[in-house]
PDB file of C-alpha atoms in Angstrom:
ATOM      1  CA  MET S 851     146.401 121.720 110.712  1.00 60.00           C
ATOM      2  CA  GLN S 852     149.585 120.577 109.666  1.00 69.00           C
ATOM      3  CA  PRO S 853     150.884 120.950 106.622  1.00 72.00           C
ATOM      4  CA  ASP S 854     150.547 118.395 103.739  1.00 79.00           C
ATOM      5  CA  PRO S 855     154.758 117.379 103.462  1.00 82.00           C
ATOM      6  CA  GLU S 856     153.914 116.209  99.992  1.00 84.00           C
ATOM      7  CA  LYS S 857     152.053 118.955  98.516  1.00 79.00           C
ATOM      8  CA  LEU S 858     155.209 121.099 100.745  1.00 79.00           C
ATOM      9  CA  ALA S 859     157.468 118.657  98.532  1.00 83.00           C
ATOM     10  CA  LYS S 860     156.205 119.553  95.241  1.00 79.00           C
ATOM     11  CA  LEU S 861     156.047 122.977  96.434  1.00 77.00           C
ATOM     12  CA  GLN S 862     159.387 123.219  97.512  1.00 81.00           C
ATOM     13  CA  ALA S 863     160.589 121.645  94.134  1.00 79.00           C
ATOM     14  CA  ALA S 864     158.226 123.919  91.375  1.00 74.00           C
ATOM     15  CA  LEU S 865     160.003 126.947  93.308  1.00 76.00           C
ATOM     16  CA  GLU S 866     163.039 125.796  92.689  1.00 79.00           C
ATOM     17  CA  ALA S 867     163.141 124.990  89.181  1.00 74.00           C
ATOM     18  CA  TYR S 868     161.328 128.272  88.434  1.00 70.00           C
ATOM     19  CA  GLU S 869     164.377 129.805  90.223  1.00 74.00           C
ATOM     20  CA  ALA S 870     166.992 127.902  88.251  1.00 73.00           C
ATOM     21  CA  GLY S 871     164.633 128.650  84.884  1.00 66.00           C
ATOM     22  CA  GLU S 872     163.390 125.049  84.318  1.00 64.00           C
ATOM     23  CA  SER S 873     160.150 126.603  85.099  1.00 56.00           C
ATOM     24  CA  PRO S 874     157.173 123.777  83.858  1.00 54.00           C
ATOM     25  CA  ALA S 875     154.192 125.423  82.766  1.00 55.00           C
ATOM     26  CA  LEU S 876     151.663 126.716  84.811  1.00 59.00           C
ATOM     27  CA  PHE S 877     149.479 127.771  82.937  1.00 60.00           C
ATOM     28  CA  ASP S 878     148.306 126.317  79.315  1.00 71.00           C
ATOM     29  CA  ARG S 879     148.049 129.232  76.982  1.00 77.00           C
ATOM     30  CA  ALA S 880     146.891 127.297  73.648  1.00 82.00           C
ATOM     31  CA  ALA S 881     143.668 124.957  76.159  1.00 82.00           C
ATOM     32  CA  GLU S 882     143.321 128.218  77.766  1.00 87.00           C
ATOM     33  CA  GLU S 883     142.608 129.979  74.055  1.00 89.00           C
ATOM     34  CA  ALA S 884     140.562 127.542  73.544  1.00 90.00           C
ATOM     35  CA  ARG S 885     138.158 127.772  76.965  1.00 92.00           C
ATOM     36  CA  ALA S 886     137.876 131.662  76.293  1.00 93.00           C
ATOM     37  CA  PRO S 887     135.347 132.149  73.915  1.00 96.00           C
ATOM     38  CA  ILE S 888     133.192 129.046  75.250  1.00 95.00           C
ATOM     39  CA  ARG S 889     133.700 130.561  79.238  1.00 95.00           C
ATOM     40  CA  LYS S 890     132.755 134.014  77.920  1.00 95.00           C
ATOM     41  CA  ARG S 891     129.861 132.197  76.239  1.00 96.00           C
ATOM     42  CA  ALA S 892     128.482 130.671  79.598  1.00 95.00           C
ATOM     43  CA  LEU S 893     128.573 133.826  81.097  1.00 94.00           C
ATOM     44  CA  GLY S 894     126.251 135.909  79.147  1.00 94.00           C
ATOM     45  CA  LEU S 895     123.979 133.267  79.514  1.00 95.00           C
ATOM     46  CA  LEU S 896     123.971 133.192  83.527  1.00 94.00           C
ATOM     47  CA  ASP S 897     123.747 136.923  82.799  1.00 93.00           C
ATOM     48  CA  GLN S 898     120.733 136.521  81.166  1.00 93.00           C
ATOM     49  CA  ARG S 899     119.241 134.101  83.987  1.00 92.00           C
ATOM     50  CA  ALA S 900     120.542 131.545  86.431  1.00 92.00           C
ATOM     51  CA  ARG S 901     119.823 128.079  84.085  1.00 95.00           C
ATOM     52  CA  SER S 902     121.258 124.558  85.459  1.00 96.00           C
ATOM     53  CA  ARG S 903     124.414 122.951  83.992  1.00 96.00           C
ATOM     54  CA  SER S 904     122.585 120.137  81.446  1.00 96.00           C
ATOM     55  CA  GLU S 905     120.899 123.869  80.284  1.00 96.00           C
ATOM     56  CA  LEU S 906     124.096 125.141  78.989  1.00 96.00           C
ATOM     57  CA  ARG S 907     125.971 122.266  78.701  1.00 97.00           C
ATOM     58  CA  THR S 908     123.372 122.131  75.939  1.00 96.00           C
ATOM     59  CA  ARG S 909     123.214 125.682  74.329  1.00 96.00           C
ATOM     60  CA  LEU S 910     126.876 125.234  73.916  1.00 96.00           C
ATOM     61  CA  ILE S 911     127.378 122.531  72.689  1.00 96.00           C
ATOM     62  CA  ASP S 912     124.614 123.721  70.218  1.00 96.00           C
ATOM     63  CA  ALA S 913     126.680 126.547  69.128  1.00 94.00           C
ATOM     64  CA  GLU S 914     129.254 124.405  67.387  1.00 94.00           C
ATOM     65  CA  PHE S 915     131.919 124.341  70.651  1.00 95.00           C
ATOM     66  CA  GLU S 916     134.474 120.762  71.654  1.00 94.00           C
ATOM     67  CA  ALA S 917     132.014 118.932  73.800  1.00 94.00           C
ATOM     68  CA  GLU S 918     135.231 118.114  75.767  1.00 95.00           C
ATOM     69  CA  LEU S 919     135.888 122.056  76.271  1.00 94.00           C
ATOM     70  CA  VAL S 920     132.163 122.357  77.274  1.00 95.00           C
ATOM     71  CA  ASP S 921     132.833 120.141  79.862  1.00 96.00           C
ATOM     72  CA  ASP S 922     136.076 121.484  81.156  1.00 94.00           C
ATOM     73  CA  VAL S 923     134.684 125.510  80.926  1.00 95.00           C
ATOM     74  CA  LEU S 924     131.630 124.390  82.807  1.00 96.00           C
ATOM     75  CA  ASP S 925     133.555 122.000  85.866  1.00 95.00           C
ATOM     76  CA  GLY S 926     135.121 125.428  86.484  1.00 93.00           C
ATOM     77  CA  LEU S 927     131.871 127.505  86.564  1.00 94.00           C
ATOM     78  CA  GLU S 928     131.060 125.134  89.340  1.00 94.00           C
ATOM     79  CA  GLU S 929     133.543 125.216  91.045  1.00 93.00           C
ATOM     80  CA  ALA S 930     133.782 128.955  90.593  1.00 92.00           C
ATOM     81  CA  GLY S 931     130.120 128.964  91.983  1.00 92.00           C
ATOM     82  CA  LEU S 932     128.465 129.825  89.266  1.00 93.00           C
ATOM     83  CA  ILE S 933     126.500 126.875  88.417  1.00 95.00           C
ATOM     84  CA  ASP S 934     124.323 125.211  91.373  1.00 96.00           C
ATOM     85  CA  ASP S 935     121.958 122.829  90.149  1.00 96.00           C
ATOM     86  CA  ARG S 936     120.631 123.148  93.656  1.00 96.00           C
ATOM     87  CA  ALA S 937     120.410 126.182  94.228  1.00 95.00           C
ATOM     88  CA  PHE S 938     118.692 127.190  90.814  1.00 96.00           C
ATOM     89  CA  ALA S 939     116.096 124.420  90.982  1.00 97.00           C
ATOM     90  CA  THR S 940     114.781 125.679  94.577  1.00 96.00           C
ATOM     91  CA  GLU S 941     115.069 129.046  93.301  1.00 95.00           C
ATOM     92  CA  TRP S 942     113.227 128.160  90.026  1.00 95.00           C
ATOM     93  CA  VAL S 943     110.283 126.430  92.238  1.00 95.00           C
ATOM     94  CA  ARG S 944     110.556 129.335  94.767  1.00 93.00           C
ATOM     95  CA  GLN S 945     109.287 131.486  91.417  1.00 92.00           C
ATOM     96  CA  ARG S 946     107.571 129.764  88.931  1.00 92.00           C
ATOM     97  CA  SER S 947     105.388 128.915  91.745  1.00 91.00           C
ATOM     98  CA  ALA S 948     104.654 132.121  92.635  1.00 86.00           C
ATOM     99  CA  ARG S 949     104.447 134.388  90.349  1.00 90.00           C
ATOM    100  CA  ARG S 950     103.301 131.691  87.242  1.00 90.00           C
ATOM    101  CA  GLY S 951     101.012 130.103  89.428  1.00 90.00           C
ATOM    102  CA  LYS S 952     102.715 126.701  88.426  1.00 93.00           C
ATOM    103  CA  SER S 953     101.594 123.097  89.935  1.00 93.00           C
ATOM    104  CA  SER S 954     104.196 120.792  91.766  1.00 94.00           C
ATOM    105  CA  ARG S 955     103.976 118.921  88.531  1.00 94.00           C
ATOM    106  CA  ALA S 956     104.177 121.389  86.078  1.00 95.00           C
ATOM    107  CA  LEU S 957     107.392 123.040  88.070  1.00 96.00           C
ATOM    108  CA  ASP S 958     109.092 118.932  88.257  1.00 96.00           C
ATOM    109  CA  LEU S 959     108.755 118.706  84.617  1.00 96.00           C
ATOM    110  CA  GLU S 960     110.275 121.802  83.707  1.00 96.00           C
ATOM    111  CA  LEU S 961     113.062 121.213  86.096  1.00 97.00           C
ATOM    112  CA  ARG S 962     113.210 117.326  84.018  1.00 97.00           C
ATOM    113  CA  ASP S 963     113.639 119.418  80.310  1.00 96.00           C
ATOM    114  CA  LYS S 964     116.219 121.414  81.917  1.00 96.00           C
ATOM    115  CA  GLY S 965     118.596 118.205  83.142  1.00 96.00           C
ATOM    116  CA  VAL S 966     118.247 119.115  87.006  1.00 97.00           C
ATOM    117  CA  ALA S 967     118.145 115.804  89.155  1.00 96.00           C
ATOM    118  CA  ALA S 968     115.654 113.446  90.059  1.00 96.00           C
ATOM    119  CA  GLU S 969     116.473 113.612  93.825  1.00 97.00           C
ATOM    120  CA  VAL S 970     117.683 117.510  93.249  1.00 97.00           C
ATOM    121  CA  ARG S 971     113.927 118.100  91.693  1.00 97.00           C
ATOM    122  CA  ALA S 972     112.548 117.050  94.287  1.00 96.00           C
ATOM    123  CA  ASP S 973     114.394 118.604  97.151  1.00 96.00           C
ATOM    124  CA  ALA S 974     113.290 122.079  95.456  1.00 96.00           C
ATOM    125  CA  LEU S 975     109.872 120.913  95.606  1.00 96.00           C
ATOM    126  CA  GLU S 976     109.479 120.301  99.243  1.00 95.00           C
ATOM    127  CA  GLN S 977     109.261 123.978  99.373  1.00 94.00           C
ATOM    128  CA  ILE S 978     105.463 123.170  97.987  1.00 93.00           C
ATOM    129  CA  SER S 979     102.628 122.129 100.393  1.00 92.00           C
ATOM    130  CA  GLU S 980      99.729 120.740  99.409  1.00 91.00           C
ATOM    131  CA  ASP S 981      98.045 123.733 100.863  1.00 93.00           C
ATOM    132  CA  THR S 982      99.652 125.819  98.842  1.00 92.00           C
ATOM    133  CA  GLU S 983      99.688 124.325  96.421  1.00 93.00           C
ATOM    134  CA  GLU S 984      95.660 124.770  96.669  1.00 94.00           C
ATOM    135  CA  THR S 985      96.369 128.159  97.700  1.00 94.00           C
ATOM    136  CA  ILE S 986      97.604 128.691  94.189  1.00 93.00           C
ATOM    137  CA  ALA S 987      95.096 127.087  92.666  1.00 94.00           C
ATOM    138  CA  ARG S 988      92.726 128.246  94.152  1.00 95.00           C
ATOM    139  CA  GLY S 989      93.960 132.380  93.257  1.00 94.00           C
ATOM    140  CA  VAL S 990      94.727 131.213  89.822  1.00 94.00           C
ATOM    141  CA  ALA S 991      90.837 130.339  89.540  1.00 95.00           C
ATOM    142  CA  GLU S 992      89.478 133.326  91.086  1.00 95.00           C
ATOM    143  CA  LYS S 993      91.448 136.037  88.538  1.00 95.00           C
ATOM    144  CA  LYS S 994      90.146 133.386  85.473  1.00 95.00           C
ATOM    145  CA  ALA S 995      86.469 133.766  87.041  1.00 95.00           C
ATOM    146  CA  ARG S 996      87.489 137.650  87.820  1.00 95.00           C
ATOM    147  CA  ALA S 997      87.064 137.269  84.004  1.00 94.00           C
ATOM    148  CA  ILE S 998      83.423 136.793  83.301  1.00 93.00           C
ATOM    149  CA  LYS S 999      81.972 140.138  82.889  1.00 93.00           C
ATOM    150  CA  ALA S1000      78.243 138.373  82.856  1.00 92.00           C
ATOM    151  CA  VAL S1001      75.938 136.051  84.685  1.00 93.00           C
ATOM    152  CA  PRO S1002      75.394 132.780  82.201  1.00 93.00           C
ATOM    153  CA  GLN S1003      72.310 132.466  81.046  1.00 92.00           C
ATOM    154  CA  ASP S1004      72.265 129.179  80.805  1.00 94.00           C
ATOM    155  CA  ARG S1005      73.491 125.191  81.813  1.00 95.00           C
ATOM    156  CA  THR S1006      75.880 125.241  78.174  1.00 95.00           C
ATOM    157  CA  GLU S1007      77.411 129.072  78.802  1.00 94.00           C
ATOM    158  CA  TYR S1008      78.017 128.405  82.645  1.00 95.00           C
ATOM    159  CA  ASP S1009      79.456 125.444  81.605  1.00 95.00           C
ATOM    160  CA  LYS S1010      81.911 126.934  78.871  1.00 95.00           C
ATOM    161  CA  TYR S1011      83.178 129.405  81.814  1.00 96.00           C
ATOM    162  CA  LEU S1012      83.663 126.678  84.052  1.00 96.00           C
ATOM    163  CA  ARG S1013      85.924 124.514  80.777  1.00 96.00           C
ATOM    164  CA  ARG S1014      87.927 127.824  81.407  1.00 96.00           C
ATOM    165  CA  ILE S1015      88.519 127.594  83.982  1.00 96.00           C
ATOM    166  CA  VAL S1016      89.397 124.193  84.657  1.00 96.00           C
ATOM    167  CA  GLY S1017      91.599 124.386  81.417  1.00 95.00           C
ATOM    168  CA  VAL S1018      93.359 127.489  83.043  1.00 95.00           C
ATOM    169  CA  LEU S1019      93.856 125.009  85.822  1.00 95.00           C
ATOM    170  CA  ALA S1020      94.544 121.751  84.492  1.00 94.00           C
ATOM    171  CA  ARG S1021      97.937 124.040  81.822  1.00 94.00           C
ATOM    172  CA  ARG S1022      99.500 124.950  85.072  1.00 93.00           C
ATOM    173  CA  GLY S1023      99.627 121.119  86.337  1.00 93.00           C
ATOM    174  CA  PHE S1024      96.493 120.798  89.018  1.00 94.00           C
ATOM    175  CA  SER S1025      95.172 117.782  89.455  1.00 92.00           C
ATOM    176  CA  SER S1026      92.202 117.302  88.259  1.00 92.00           C
ATOM    177  CA  GLY S1027      89.709 116.679  90.898  1.00 92.00           C
ATOM    178  CA  MET S1028      91.667 119.865  92.476  1.00 93.00           C
ATOM    179  CA  SER S1029      90.581 122.184  89.396  1.00 94.00           C
ATOM    180  CA  LEU S1030      87.870 120.870  89.043  1.00 95.00           C
ATOM    181  CA  SER S1031      86.176 121.702  92.510  1.00 95.00           C
ATOM    182  CA  LEU S1032      88.079 124.565  93.003  1.00 96.00           C
ATOM    183  CA  ALA S1033      86.831 126.243  89.386  1.00 96.00           C
ATOM    184  CA  LYS S1034      83.116 125.586  90.711  1.00 96.00           C
ATOM    185  CA  ASN S1035      83.588 127.768  93.473  1.00 96.00           C
ATOM    186  CA  ALA S1036      84.979 130.437  92.135  1.00 96.00           C
ATOM    187  CA  LEU S1037      82.940 130.421  89.621  1.00 95.00           C
ATOM    188  CA  ASP S1038      79.658 130.415  91.920  1.00 95.00           C
ATOM    189  CA  THR S1039      81.341 133.022  93.968  1.00 95.00           C
ATOM    190  CA  ARG S1040      82.101 135.233  90.705  1.00 94.00           C
ATOM    191  CA  ILE S1041      78.321 134.569  90.181  1.00 93.00           C
ATOM    192  CA  GLU S1042      76.590 136.047  92.859  1.00 93.00           C
ATOM    193  CA  GLU S1043      79.263 139.286  93.094  1.00 92.00           C
ATOM    194  CA  LEU S1044      77.960 139.679  89.090  1.00 89.00           C
ATOM    195  CA  ASP S1045      73.828 138.870  90.568  1.00 83.00           C
TER     196      ASP S1045
END
């Protein structure tokens, strides 16, 4: 690979100017001093947990930092690989679906609220298949059903237990059809265990 002649000429000119004592400012101290507190706050936020670029930008502007300087700092952090919306979205989906039992619909909404682009969200959500989502929903339904300690005495009590299980699934973003089917299955299985 041949070196770029234009870059070589610029480097040579800068070296000659430096040796002659006419060094151009290679470092803008005032700009760097203005960016330092923003960078410190951003790194502190990233130290707590990974964040999207939009989420960081919002937090920093809410802390009353100048928007243009915030964008400069975030550009630098992105170039350094400390902010990566694709990696953030992929990890968010992986963790929240496994640990919290969230549906892909709920995760999509969470990522949208964090300012992650639609294309990036779609790519991250590809890791959850329909089978995986149903398995997660089944686990949530079974866990809620295990909280039931007595066989329902009548249809009213049965419906109350069923609504509670469906409600848990609905709050996690699962479809109503899937939620009702899995809730009935989990509740009936639990009643059989208690008999």
